Coordinates of C-alpha atoms in Angstrom, one line a residue:
Chain Q
X3 CA 0.1 -0.1 0.0
X4 CA 0.9 3.7 -0.5
X5 CA 1.1 6.1 2.5
X6 CA 2.1 9.5 2.7
X7 CA 5.1 10.2 5.2
X8 CA 5.8 14.0 5.8
X9 CA 4.3 14.5 2.1
X10 CA 6.6 12.0 0.6
X11 CA 5.1 8.8 -0.8
X12 CA 6.2 5.5 1.0
X13 CA 5.4 1.9 -0.2
X14 CA 4.6 0.0 2.7
X15 CA 3.5 -3.9 3.3
X16 CA -0.3 -3.9 3.9
X17 CA -1.3 -4.1 7.6
X18 CA 1.9 -2.6 8.7
X19 CA 1.8 -1.0 12.1
X20 CA 3.6 2.3 13.3
X21 CA 6.4 0.5 14.8
X22 CA 6.9 -1.4 11.5
X23 CA 7.0 1.9 9.6
X24 CA 9.7 3.4 11.9
X25 CA 11.8 0.4 11.5
X26 CA 11.4 0.5 7.8
X27 CA 12.3 4.2 7.8
X28 CA 15.2 3.7 10.2
X29 CA 14.2 6.6 12.2
X30 CA 15.1 7.3 15.7
X31 CA 12.3 6.6 18.2
X32 CA 13.7 8.6 20.9
X33 CA 12.0 12.2 21.0
X34 CA 9.9 11.4 18.1
X35 CA 6.1 11.8 17.8
X36 CA 4.0 10.6 15.1
X37 CA 0.5 11.8 13.9
X38 CA -2.0 9.7 11.5
X39 CA -4.2 12.0 9.6
X40 CA -3.6 14.9 12.0
X41 CA -3.9 12.9 15.1
X42 CA -1.1 12.0 17.5
X43 CA -0.7 8.4 18.4
X44 CA 0.6 7.8 21.7
X45 CA 3.8 5.7 22.0
X46 CA 1.8 3.0 23.9
X47 CA -0.3 2.5 20.7
X48 CA 2.5 2.3 18.1
X49 CA 2.4 -1.6 17.9
X50 CA -1.4 -1.9 17.6
X51 CA -2.2 1.1 15.2
X52 CA -2.5 -0.4 11.8
X53 CA -1.9 1.9 9.0
X54 CA -4.2 2.2 5.9
X55 CA -3.8 2.9 2.1
X56 CA -3.5 6.7 1.7
X57 CA -2.9 7.6 5.2
X58 CA -1.1 10.9 6.0
X59 CA 1.8 10.2 8.3
X60 CA 3.5 13.2 10.1
X61 CA 6.7 12.3 11.9
X62 CA 8.6 14.9 13.8
X63 CA 10.9 15.5 16.7
X64 CA 10.2 17.1 20.3
X65 CA 11.9 20.7 20.3
X66 CA 13.3 21.4 23.7
X67 CA 14.7 24.8 23.0
X68 CA 13.3 28.2 23.8
Chain F
X28 CA -12.4 48.1 40.0
X29 CA -10.3 49.7 37.5
X30 CA -8.7 53.2 38.2
X31 CA -9.1 56.1 35.8
X32 CA -5.4 55.5 34.7
X33 CA -6.2 51.7 34.1
X34 CA -9.3 52.7 32.1
X35 CA -7.0 55.0 29.9
X36 CA -4.1 52.2 29.7
X37 CA -6.4 49.6 28.7
X38 CA -8.7 51.3 26.6
X39 CA -7.9 49.1 23.5
X40 CA -8.9 46.2 25.5
X41 CA -12.1 47.9 26.7
X42 CA -13.2 48.7 23.2
X43 CA -13.1 44.7 22.6
X44 CA -16.5 42.9 23.3
X45 CA -14.4 39.8 24.1
X46 CA -12.6 41.7 26.9
X47 CA -14.4 44.8 28.2
X48 CA -14.2 45.7 31.9
X49 CA -15.0 42.2 33.1
X50 CA -12.0 40.8 31.1
X51 CA -9.6 43.6 32.2
X52 CA -10.6 42.9 35.8
X53 CA -9.9 39.2 35.4
X54 CA -6.6 40.0 33.9
X55 CA -6.0 42.1 36.9
X56 CA -6.6 39.2 39.4
X57 CA -4.7 36.6 37.3
X58 CA -1.5 35.0 38.6
X59 CA 0.8 33.7 36.0
X60 CA 4.1 31.7 36.4
X61 CA 6.6 32.1 33.6
X62 CA 9.4 29.6 33.7
X63 CA 12.4 30.6 31.5
X64 CA 13.4 34.2 30.5
X65 CA 15.1 33.5 27.2
X66 CA 13.7 33.8 23.7
X67 CA 10.1 32.6 24.6
X68 CA 10.0 34.3 28.1
X69 CA 11.0 37.7 26.8
X70 CA 7.9 38.5 24.4
X71 CA 5.7 36.5 26.6
X72 CA 6.4 38.4 29.7
X73 CA 6.5 41.8 27.9
X74 CA 3.1 41.2 26.3
X75 CA 1.6 39.8 29.5
X76 CA 2.9 42.7 31.7
X77 CA 1.5 45.3 29.0
X78 CA -1.9 43.6 28.9
X79 CA -2.4 44.1 32.7
X80 CA -1.8 40.5 34.1
X81 CA -1.8 41.5 37.8
X82 CA 0.5 39.1 39.2
X83 CA 3.5 37.7 37.2
X84 CA 6.2 35.3 38.7
X85 CA 9.3 34.9 36.8
X86 CA 11.7 32.0 37.1
X87 CA 15.2 31.6 35.4
X88 CA 18.7 31.0 36.9
X89 CA 20.6 32.6 33.9
X90 CA 22.5 35.8 33.6
X91 CA 22.3 37.8 30.5
X92 CA 25.1 36.8 27.9
X93 CA 25.8 38.7 24.7
X94 CA 24.6 35.8 22.6
X95 CA 21.1 36.2 24.0
X96 CA 20.7 39.7 22.6
X97 CA 20.2 38.4 19.0
X98 CA 16.7 37.4 20.1
X99 CA 15.8 38.1 23.8
X100 CA 14.3 41.5 23.2
X101 CA 13.9 42.4 26.8
X102 CA 17.8 42.8 27.3
X103 CA 20.2 45.5 26.1
X104 CA 24.0 45.6 25.9
X105 CA 24.6 47.2 29.2
X106 CA 22.4 44.3 31.0
X107 CA 25.3 41.7 30.2
X108 CA 26.2 39.9 33.3
X109 CA 22.9 40.8 35.2
X110 CA 20.4 38.2 36.2
X111 CA 17.7 37.6 33.6
X112 CA 14.8 37.6 36.1
X113 CA 15.9 40.9 37.8
X114 CA 16.3 42.7 34.6
X115 CA 13.2 41.4 33.3
X116 CA 11.3 42.2 36.6
X117 CA 12.5 46.1 36.4
X118 CA 11.6 46.4 32.8
X119 CA 8.0 45.0 33.3
X120 CA 7.6 47.2 36.1
X121 CA 8.7 50.2 33.8
X122 CA 6.1 49.2 31.2
X123 CA 3.4 48.6 33.7
X124 CA 3.8 50.1 37.3
X125 CA 0.2 48.7 38.2
X126 CA 1.2 45.1 38.2
X127 CA 3.1 43.0 40.7
X128 CA 6.0 41.1 39.4
X129 CA 8.0 38.6 41.7
X130 CA 11.3 37.0 40.6
X131 CA 12.8 33.6 41.3
X132 CA 16.5 33.6 40.4
X133 CA 17.3 29.8 40.7
X134 CA 16.2 26.5 38.9
X135 CA 13.3 25.6 41.1
X136 CA 13.4 22.1 42.4
X137 CA 10.2 19.9 42.2
X138 CA 9.1 20.9 45.6
X139 CA 9.3 24.6 45.2
X140 CA 7.6 24.6 41.9
X141 CA 4.7 22.5 43.5
X142 CA 4.7 25.2 46.2
X143 CA 4.5 28.0 43.3
X144 CA 1.8 26.3 41.7
X145 CA -0.6 26.5 44.5
X146 CA -0.4 30.4 43.9
X147 CA -0.3 30.2 40.1
X148 CA -3.6 30.2 37.9
X149 CA -1.6 29.2 34.7
X150 CA 1.9 28.5 33.7
X151 CA 3.8 29.1 30.6
X152 CA 6.8 26.7 29.7
X153 CA 9.3 28.9 28.2
X154 CA 12.2 26.6 29.1
X155 CA 15.0 25.4 26.8
X156 CA 15.6 21.8 27.9
X157 CA 13.6 18.4 28.1
X158 CA 14.3 17.6 31.8
X159 CA 12.5 20.9 32.8
X160 CA 9.7 20.6 30.4
X161 CA 9.0 17.1 31.8
X162 CA 9.4 18.4 35.4
X163 CA 6.9 21.3 34.9
X164 CA 4.5 19.1 32.9
X165 CA 4.2 16.7 35.8
X166 CA 3.8 19.3 38.5
X167 CA 1.0 21.1 36.6
X168 CA -0.9 17.7 36.1
X169 CA -0.6 17.0 39.7
X170 CA -1.5 20.4 40.8
X171 CA -4.2 20.8 38.1
X172 CA -2.8 24.0 36.8
X173 CA -3.3 24.8 33.1
X174 CA -0.1 24.7 31.1
X175 CA 0.8 26.5 27.8
X176 CA 4.1 25.2 26.3
X177 CA 6.2 26.9 23.8
X178 CA 9.2 25.6 22.0
X179 CA 11.7 26.6 19.2
X180 CA 14.8 26.0 17.2
X181 CA 16.3 26.9 13.9
X182 CA 13.1 28.0 11.9
X183 CA 10.7 25.5 13.6
X184 CA 8.3 26.2 16.5
X185 CA 5.9 24.2 18.7
X186 CA 3.0 25.4 20.7
X187 CA 0.6 23.4 23.0
X188 CA -2.2 24.1 25.5
X189 CA -2.9 21.4 28.2
X190 CA -5.7 22.7 30.4
X191 CA -4.9 20.4 33.4
X192 CA -7.9 21.8 35.5
X193 CA -9.9 19.2 33.4
X194 CA -8.9 15.6 34.3
X195 CA -9.5 14.6 30.9
X196 CA -6.7 16.8 29.4
X197 CA -3.9 15.1 27.7
X198 CA -0.5 16.1 28.8
X199 CA 3.1 16.9 27.1
X200 CA 4.2 13.5 28.3
X201 CA 1.4 11.7 26.2
X202 CA 3.0 13.5 23.3
X203 CA 6.7 13.2 24.2
X204 CA 7.4 10.4 26.8
X205 CA 11.2 10.6 26.5
X206 CA 12.8 12.4 29.4
X207 CA 16.2 12.1 27.9
X208 CA 17.7 15.2 26.7
X209 CA 17.4 16.2 23.1
X210 CA 20.7 16.7 21.2
X211 CA 19.0 19.9 19.4
X212 CA 18.7 23.1 21.3
X213 CA 19.4 26.7 20.7
X214 CA 23.0 26.6 21.7
X215 CA 24.1 23.9 19.3
X216 CA 21.5 24.4 16.5
X217 CA 21.0 27.9 16.4
X218 CA 17.6 29.9 16.1
X219 CA 16.1 32.8 14.2
X220 CA 14.8 35.4 16.7
X221 CA 11.3 36.0 15.3
X222 CA 10.5 32.3 15.3
X223 CA 10.9 31.9 18.9
X224 CA 9.4 35.4 19.3
X225 CA 6.3 34.4 17.5
X226 CA 5.8 31.2 19.5
X227 CA 6.3 33.3 22.9
X228 CA 4.1 35.9 21.6
X229 CA 1.3 33.2 20.9
X230 CA 1.7 31.8 24.5
X231 CA 0.8 35.3 25.8
X232 CA -2.0 35.4 23.5
X233 CA -3.4 32.2 24.8
X234 CA -2.9 33.3 28.3
X235 CA -4.8 36.6 27.8
X236 CA -7.6 34.7 26.2
X237 CA -7.7 32.2 28.8
X238 CA -8.4 34.8 31.5
X239 CA -10.9 36.9 29.6
X240 CA -12.8 33.6 28.9
X241 CA -12.3 33.1 25.4
X242 CA -12.1 29.5 24.2
X243 CA -8.8 28.3 23.0
X244 CA -8.6 26.9 19.6
X245 CA -5.5 24.6 20.9
X246 CA -6.5 22.7 23.9
X247 CA -5.0 19.4 23.5
X248 CA -3.7 20.4 20.3
X249 CA 0.0 20.8 19.0
X250 CA 0.5 23.5 16.7
X251 CA 3.8 23.0 14.4
X252 CA 5.4 26.3 12.7
X253 CA 7.5 26.2 9.8
X254 CA 9.3 29.5 9.7
X255 CA 10.5 28.8 6.2
X256 CA 7.1 28.5 4.6
X257 CA 5.2 30.3 7.4
X258 CA 2.9 27.2 7.2
X259 CA 1.2 25.8 10.4
X260 CA 0.1 22.2 10.9
X261 CA -2.3 21.2 13.8
X262 CA -2.4 17.8 15.5
X263 CA -5.0 16.3 18.1
X264 CA -3.3 15.1 21.1
X265 CA -5.4 12.4 22.8
X266 CA -5.0 11.5 26.3
X267 CA -2.9 8.2 26.6
X268 CA -4.7 6.3 29.1
X269 CA -1.2 4.3 29.8
X270 CA 0.6 7.8 30.2
X271 CA 2.9 7.4 33.5
X272 CA 2.1 11.1 34.2
X273 CA -1.7 11.7 33.5
X274 CA -3.0 8.3 32.9
X275 CA -4.8 6.0 35.6
X276 CA -1.7 4.2 36.2
Chain W
X18 CA 33.9 41.3 7.9
X19 CA 32.4 40.5 11.3
X20 CA 34.3 41.5 14.6
X21 CA 34.8 39.0 17.5
X22 CA 32.0 40.6 19.4
X23 CA 29.8 40.3 16.4
X24 CA 30.9 36.6 16.1
X25 CA 29.6 36.0 19.7
X26 CA 26.6 38.3 19.4
X27 CA 25.3 36.5 16.4
X28 CA 26.5 32.9 17.2
X29 CA 22.9 31.5 17.1
X30 CA 22.7 32.8 13.5
X31 CA 26.2 31.5 12.6
X32 CA 25.3 28.0 13.8
X33 CA 22.4 28.0 11.2
X34 CA 23.3 26.7 7.9
X35 CA 20.5 28.9 6.4
X36 CA 22.3 32.1 7.9
X37 CA 26.1 31.5 8.6
X38 CA 28.7 34.3 8.1
X39 CA 27.5 35.1 4.7
X40 CA 24.0 35.6 5.9
X41 CA 25.0 37.6 8.8
X42 CA 27.1 39.8 6.6
X43 CA 24.2 40.4 4.3
X44 CA 22.1 41.5 7.3
X45 CA 24.8 43.9 8.4
X46 CA 24.7 45.5 4.9
X47 CA 20.9 45.7 4.7
X48 CA 18.9 48.9 4.7
X49 CA 15.3 48.6 6.0
X50 CA 12.8 51.5 6.3
X51 CA 10.1 50.7 9.1
X52 CA 7.2 53.0 8.6
X53 CA 5.0 53.1 11.9
X54 CA 6.3 52.6 15.5
X55 CA 3.1 51.2 16.9
X56 CA 2.1 47.6 17.8
X57 CA 3.6 46.3 14.4
X58 CA 6.6 48.3 14.5
X59 CA 7.6 47.6 18.0
X60 CA 8.4 44.0 17.8
X61 CA 9.5 44.3 14.0
X62 CA 12.1 47.0 14.9
X63 CA 13.2 45.0 18.1
X64 CA 13.9 41.7 16.3
X65 CA 15.6 43.4 13.3
X66 CA 17.9 45.5 15.3
X67 CA 18.6 42.5 17.6
X68 CA 19.2 40.4 14.4
X69 CA 21.9 42.9 13.2
X70 CA 20.3 44.6 10.3
X71 CA 23.0 47.1 9.7
X72 CA 20.8 50.3 8.8
X73 CA 17.5 50.8 10.2
X74 CA 15.2 53.8 9.4
X75 CA 12.3 54.4 11.5
X76 CA 9.4 56.7 10.5
X77 CA 6.4 57.9 12.7
X78 CA 5.1 61.1 13.9
X79 CA 3.4 60.0 17.0
X80 CA 4.3 60.7 20.8
X81 CA 3.9 57.9 23.2
X82 CA 0.6 57.8 24.9
X83 CA -0.5 55.8 27.9
X84 CA -3.1 53.6 25.8
X85 CA -0.1 52.6 23.6
X86 CA 1.6 50.8 26.6
X87 CA -1.0 47.9 26.4
X88 CA 0.8 46.5 23.3
X89 CA 3.7 48.6 22.1
X90 CA 6.4 46.8 24.0
X91 CA 9.1 49.1 23.3
X92 CA 7.7 51.9 25.4
X93 CA 7.6 52.3 29.2
X94 CA 5.5 54.5 31.4
X95 CA 8.1 57.2 31.6
X96 CA 8.3 57.5 28.0
X97 CA 4.9 58.9 27.7
X98 CA 4.8 62.4 25.8
X99 CA 8.1 61.4 24.2
X100 CA 8.6 60.8 20.3
X101 CA 8.1 57.2 19.4
X102 CA 11.0 57.2 16.8
X103 CA 13.4 58.9 19.2
X104 CA 12.7 56.6 22.0
X105 CA 12.6 53.4 19.7
X106 CA 16.0 54.5 18.3
X107 CA 17.7 55.0 21.7
X108 CA 16.4 51.5 22.8
X109 CA 17.5 49.7 19.6
X110 CA 21.0 51.2 20.0
X111 CA 21.0 50.0 23.7
X112 CA 20.1 46.5 22.4
X113 CA 22.6 46.5 19.6
X114 CA 25.3 49.4 19.5
X115 CA 26.8 47.7 16.3
X116 CA 23.9 49.0 14.1
X117 CA 22.9 52.4 12.6
X118 CA 19.5 53.8 13.4
X119 CA 18.1 57.0 12.0
X120 CA 14.9 58.5 12.8
X121 CA 12.2 60.3 10.9
X122 CA 10.0 62.2 13.5
X123 CA 7.1 63.3 11.0
X124 CA 4.7 62.0 8.4
X125 CA 6.7 61.6 5.4
X126 CA 5.0 63.4 2.2
X127 CA 5.3 61.2 -1.0
X128 CA 8.5 63.1 -2.3
X129 CA 10.4 62.3 0.8
X130 CA 9.3 58.7 0.9
X131 CA 10.5 58.4 -2.6
X132 CA 13.8 60.0 -1.7
X133 CA 14.2 57.6 1.4
X134 CA 13.3 54.5 -1.0
X135 CA 16.5 55.2 -3.1
X136 CA 18.4 54.2 0.0
X137 CA 16.2 51.2 1.2
X138 CA 16.5 47.7 0.4
X139 CA 13.2 46.7 1.9
X140 CA 10.2 48.4 3.4
X141 CA 8.0 47.3 6.5
X142 CA 4.5 48.9 6.5
X143 CA 3.6 49.1 10.0
X144 CA 1.2 51.8 9.7
X145 CA -2.3 52.1 11.0
X146 CA -4.2 53.9 8.2
X147 CA -5.3 53.0 4.7
X148 CA -4.2 56.4 3.1
X149 CA -0.5 55.7 4.5
X150 CA -0.8 52.0 3.2
X151 CA -1.7 53.0 -0.4
X152 CA 1.1 55.7 -0.6
X153 CA 3.6 53.3 0.6
X154 CA 2.6 50.7 -1.7
X155 CA 2.6 53.2 -4.7
X156 CA 6.0 54.4 -3.9
X157 CA 7.6 51.0 -3.4
X158 CA 6.0 49.8 -6.9
X159 CA 7.5 52.8 -8.5
X160 CA 10.9 52.6 -6.9
X161 CA 11.0 48.7 -7.3
X162 CA 11.5 48.3 -3.6
X163 CA 10.2 45.0 -1.7
X164 CA 7.4 45.7 0.7
X165 CA 6.2 43.7 3.6
X166 CA 2.7 44.6 4.8
X167 CA 1.3 43.8 8.2
X168 CA -1.9 44.9 9.6
X169 CA -3.9 43.9 12.6
X170 CA -7.2 44.9 14.5
X171 CA -9.2 43.0 17.4
X172 CA -8.1 39.5 17.1
X173 CA -7.4 39.5 13.2
X174 CA -4.3 40.1 11.3
X175 CA -3.0 40.2 7.8
X176 CA 0.5 39.7 6.4
X177 CA 1.5 40.1 2.9
X178 CA 5.0 40.1 0.8
X179 CA 5.3 42.1 -2.4
X180 CA 8.6 41.9 -4.0
X181 CA 8.5 44.9 -6.3
X182 CA 11.9 44.4 -7.6
X183 CA 10.3 41.8 -9.9
X184 CA 8.0 43.5 -12.5
X185 CA 5.6 40.7 -12.5
X186 CA 4.8 41.1 -8.8
X187 CA 1.3 41.9 -7.6
X188 CA 0.7 44.9 -5.2
X189 CA -1.3 46.0 -2.3
X190 CA -3.7 47.8 -4.6
X191 CA -4.5 44.8 -6.7
X192 CA -5.7 43.1 -3.6
X193 CA -7.3 46.4 -1.8
X194 CA -8.1 49.0 -4.5
X195 CA -10.1 51.4 -2.1
X196 CA -8.1 54.3 -0.8
X197 CA -11.0 55.6 1.3
X198 CA -10.4 55.1 4.8
X199 CA -11.8 52.0 6.8
X200 CA -14.1 52.7 9.7
X201 CA -12.2 50.2 11.6
X202 CA -8.9 50.8 13.4
X203 CA -7.3 50.0 16.7
X204 CA -8.4 53.3 18.2
X205 CA -12.2 52.6 17.7
X206 CA -12.2 48.9 17.5
X207 CA -9.6 47.7 20.0
X208 CA -6.6 45.2 19.6
X209 CA -5.3 42.4 21.7
X210 CA -1.4 43.2 22.0
X211 CA 0.0 39.8 20.9
X212 CA -2.3 39.6 17.7
X213 CA -0.4 42.6 16.5
X214 CA 2.7 41.3 17.9
X215 CA 2.7 38.2 16.0
X216 CA 2.1 40.0 12.7
X217 CA 4.8 42.4 13.4
X218 CA 7.3 39.5 14.6
X219 CA 6.4 37.8 11.2
X220 CA 7.3 40.9 9.2
X221 CA 10.8 40.8 10.9
X222 CA 11.1 37.1 10.1
X223 CA 10.5 37.6 6.4
X224 CA 12.9 40.6 6.4
X225 CA 15.5 38.5 7.8
X226 CA 14.9 35.6 5.4
X227 CA 15.0 38.0 2.5
X228 CA 18.4 39.3 3.3
X229 CA 19.9 35.8 4.0
X230 CA 18.5 34.6 0.7
X231 CA 15.9 32.0 2.1
X232 CA 12.8 32.0 -0.2
X233 CA 9.6 33.6 1.1
X234 CA 6.6 31.3 1.4
X235 CA 4.4 34.4 1.2
X236 CA 5.3 36.4 -1.9
X237 CA 2.3 37.4 -3.7
X238 CA 0.1 35.9 -0.9
X239 CA -2.0 37.1 1.9
X240 CA -1.9 35.3 5.2
X241 CA -5.0 35.9 7.4
X242 CA -4.7 35.3 11.0
X243 CA -7.6 34.5 13.3
X244 CA -6.3 34.9 16.9
X245 CA -9.3 33.1 18.1
X246 CA -8.7 29.8 16.7
X247 CA -5.1 30.4 15.9
X248 CA -5.9 29.3 12.4
X249 CA -4.1 31.0 9.3
X250 CA -5.7 31.1 5.8
X251 CA -3.4 31.8 2.8
X252 CA -4.6 33.3 -0.5
X253 CA -2.7 33.9 -3.7
X254 CA -2.8 37.6 -5.1
X255 CA -2.5 37.5 -8.7
X256 CA -1.4 40.7 -10.4
X257 CA -4.4 42.8 -11.7
X258 CA -3.3 43.9 -15.2
X259 CA -5.8 46.8 -14.9
X260 CA -4.5 47.9 -11.5
X261 CA -3.9 51.7 -11.6
X262 CA -0.7 51.1 -9.4
X263 CA 1.3 48.3 -10.8
X264 CA -0.6 47.4 -14.0
X265 CA 0.2 48.4 -17.7
X266 CA -2.2 51.4 -17.5
Chain M
X1 CA -26.2 25.8 -7.1
X2 CA -24.6 25.5 -3.7
X3 CA -21.4 27.5 -2.9
X4 CA -19.6 28.0 0.4
X5 CA -19.2 31.6 1.6
X6 CA -16.8 32.0 4.9
X7 CA -17.7 28.5 5.5
X8 CA -21.5 29.0 5.2
X9 CA -23.5 27.2 2.5
X10 CA -25.1 29.8 0.1
X11 CA -27.7 28.8 -2.4
X12 CA -27.2 31.0 -5.7
X13 CA -28.5 31.0 -9.1
X14 CA -26.5 29.2 -11.6
X15 CA -23.9 31.2 -13.6
X16 CA -23.9 33.9 -11.0
X17 CA -20.9 36.1 -11.1
X18 CA -19.2 37.7 -8.0
X19 CA -20.9 41.1 -8.4
X20 CA -24.1 39.2 -8.3
X21 CA -23.2 37.3 -5.1
X22 CA -22.0 40.5 -3.3
X23 CA -25.4 42.0 -4.3
X24 CA -27.4 39.0 -3.0
X25 CA -25.3 38.9 0.3
X26 CA -25.8 42.7 0.6
X27 CA -22.3 43.2 1.6
X28 CA -20.3 46.5 1.4
X29 CA -17.9 46.6 -1.7
X30 CA -15.7 49.0 -0.1
X31 CA -12.7 47.8 1.5
X32 CA -13.7 44.2 0.6
X33 CA -11.4 41.5 -0.9
X34 CA -12.9 38.2 -2.2
X35 CA -11.2 35.0 -3.0
X36 CA -12.5 31.9 -5.0
X37 CA -10.7 28.6 -4.0
X38 CA -7.9 30.5 -2.1
X39 CA -7.1 32.7 -4.9
X40 CA -7.9 36.6 -4.9
X41 CA -10.0 37.7 -7.5
X42 CA -9.3 41.4 -8.5
X43 CA -12.0 43.9 -8.3
X44 CA -11.7 44.4 -12.1
X45 CA -12.7 40.7 -12.6
X46 CA -15.9 40.7 -10.2
X47 CA -18.3 41.0 -13.1
X48 CA -16.6 38.2 -15.3
X49 CA -15.9 35.7 -12.8
X50 CA -18.5 33.1 -12.9
X51 CA -19.0 30.9 -9.8
X52 CA -19.4 27.3 -9.8
X53 CA -21.1 24.6 -7.7
X54 CA -19.1 23.7 -4.5
X55 CA -16.7 26.8 -4.8
X56 CA -15.2 28.0 -1.6
X57 CA -15.8 31.8 -1.5
X58 CA -13.7 33.8 1.2
X59 CA -14.9 37.4 1.8
X60 CA -13.2 39.7 4.1
X61 CA -12.4 43.3 4.9
X62 CA -9.1 45.2 4.6
X63 CA -7.5 45.8 8.0
X64 CA -5.8 49.2 8.1
X65 CA -4.8 49.0 12.0
X66 CA -1.4 48.3 13.3

């Protein structure tokens, strides 16, 4: 299936969950947040959140500065 | 009651249906704790003092350095070496002699923060490190004090509002559960002044709206600001029932 | 060339790939004319001075009144009665002694504005009335000087960037062709400080980006800010071939 | 046809132009700007810009303050 990650198209196996996406992207888990279709998914739900064709994924880091 | 001088000073508020006399009196009664007097705390504290927030408490342990002056608009060159909170306190009183400003010139340990929260109606997190952000969030959750979080680096900003007076509010830890320090901060990654200025100014806007009774558009939301495009993205933050800070653990 | 003091002062810029030494030197060479030292001009001028814009020209004819202090964060109570440009000039030099600041303590007639534009690389429109806005736009179109327009009232803001160094740029008059005065301004409708502060701060951001060579996300665009929801809308402004100011009339 | 004006649904005769919409809404022309699907339409094109079913119209006033 095709999903969008930070506005880039990513081809991913059907029924992948968020943890599998992050492993596939080789992105750091530390300090990361992830949203599916503009809704933040808590870390505790990354393993049980199944992604669907056409989902818009936003992946970003915590900013600590100020 | 507002004095004649206050009626003049706040006339641009009194003209607004959304503020008016009732709103201005609510601002006058308000107690706001601002933690961090850097790039976020500068505009946030200036705008809140100007708006007539009656009681401001400022916390920071830093002295002013020349590299702060590129963006921390409260400070001037001859303030270098002085305490940020003392200089800010003096300037806020010069802007608005009607308000009370108290300074805490140290890094507050958790117990002192908890004590301060018993007197605060609202907290602005204007800090620059993850450990402080997690501690402030936890203390605000426990004390049920609303928290407006700002953050910025390079040309990017983040803004959140968690109203911990409501038990069903999500929290900063639901969004960012990692307490470990990020490698990226202003000292090693740089920052454009007006980017952090925009976020700090919007923290002040949300604070004013909170006290005059205007609904916030960003409760349990994260706004991401891209200073390159000037685009904003908005994300809903659901409460994580398993959150070790705000969940039923 | 940057001095050792400048390398320290601007270290948070020098860390940014998007600015660096080349960008900081471009800021140092830049000439910016800011027209209007009120709610927009306050943060815009503070952030541009802090960022190291080498030459700032400030124009306003007003003296400071107590009702300004609710949002015009450059000014303090004991400045009341003094000239806005003189007080701002003094404070900007205190923030950053390395830059040059010149003040124009009057309403510039068109000929003087045209003369000033021969020395300006960029103009910020921070005024508070339609007649001034139309005159500034026309002069910038004719002189081919880029113009960043800010405006705010109540809880609403508007932000535009017209790069008149390009002949195909649209202009303020393409968008708002009416020169007649609007009935709504800050004096009769009120304003929340951080709303006008956000717009003025973003004018400064766009100015800094322009000089360091970062593309603007808002050229020939209008950003509308709703301070109640914190939502932004973005509109494309096409050049009106029949525009009496920028068209081939 | 149905169009959206500042996120409200408005029922308008087919092939109406912008001037006709403003007359129908009884809105002041002075100081107004209008956008169709996020694009500003110059005053000189209000009479010859025909609206279509589903168009998103934004109507707002110039702000002079600062």
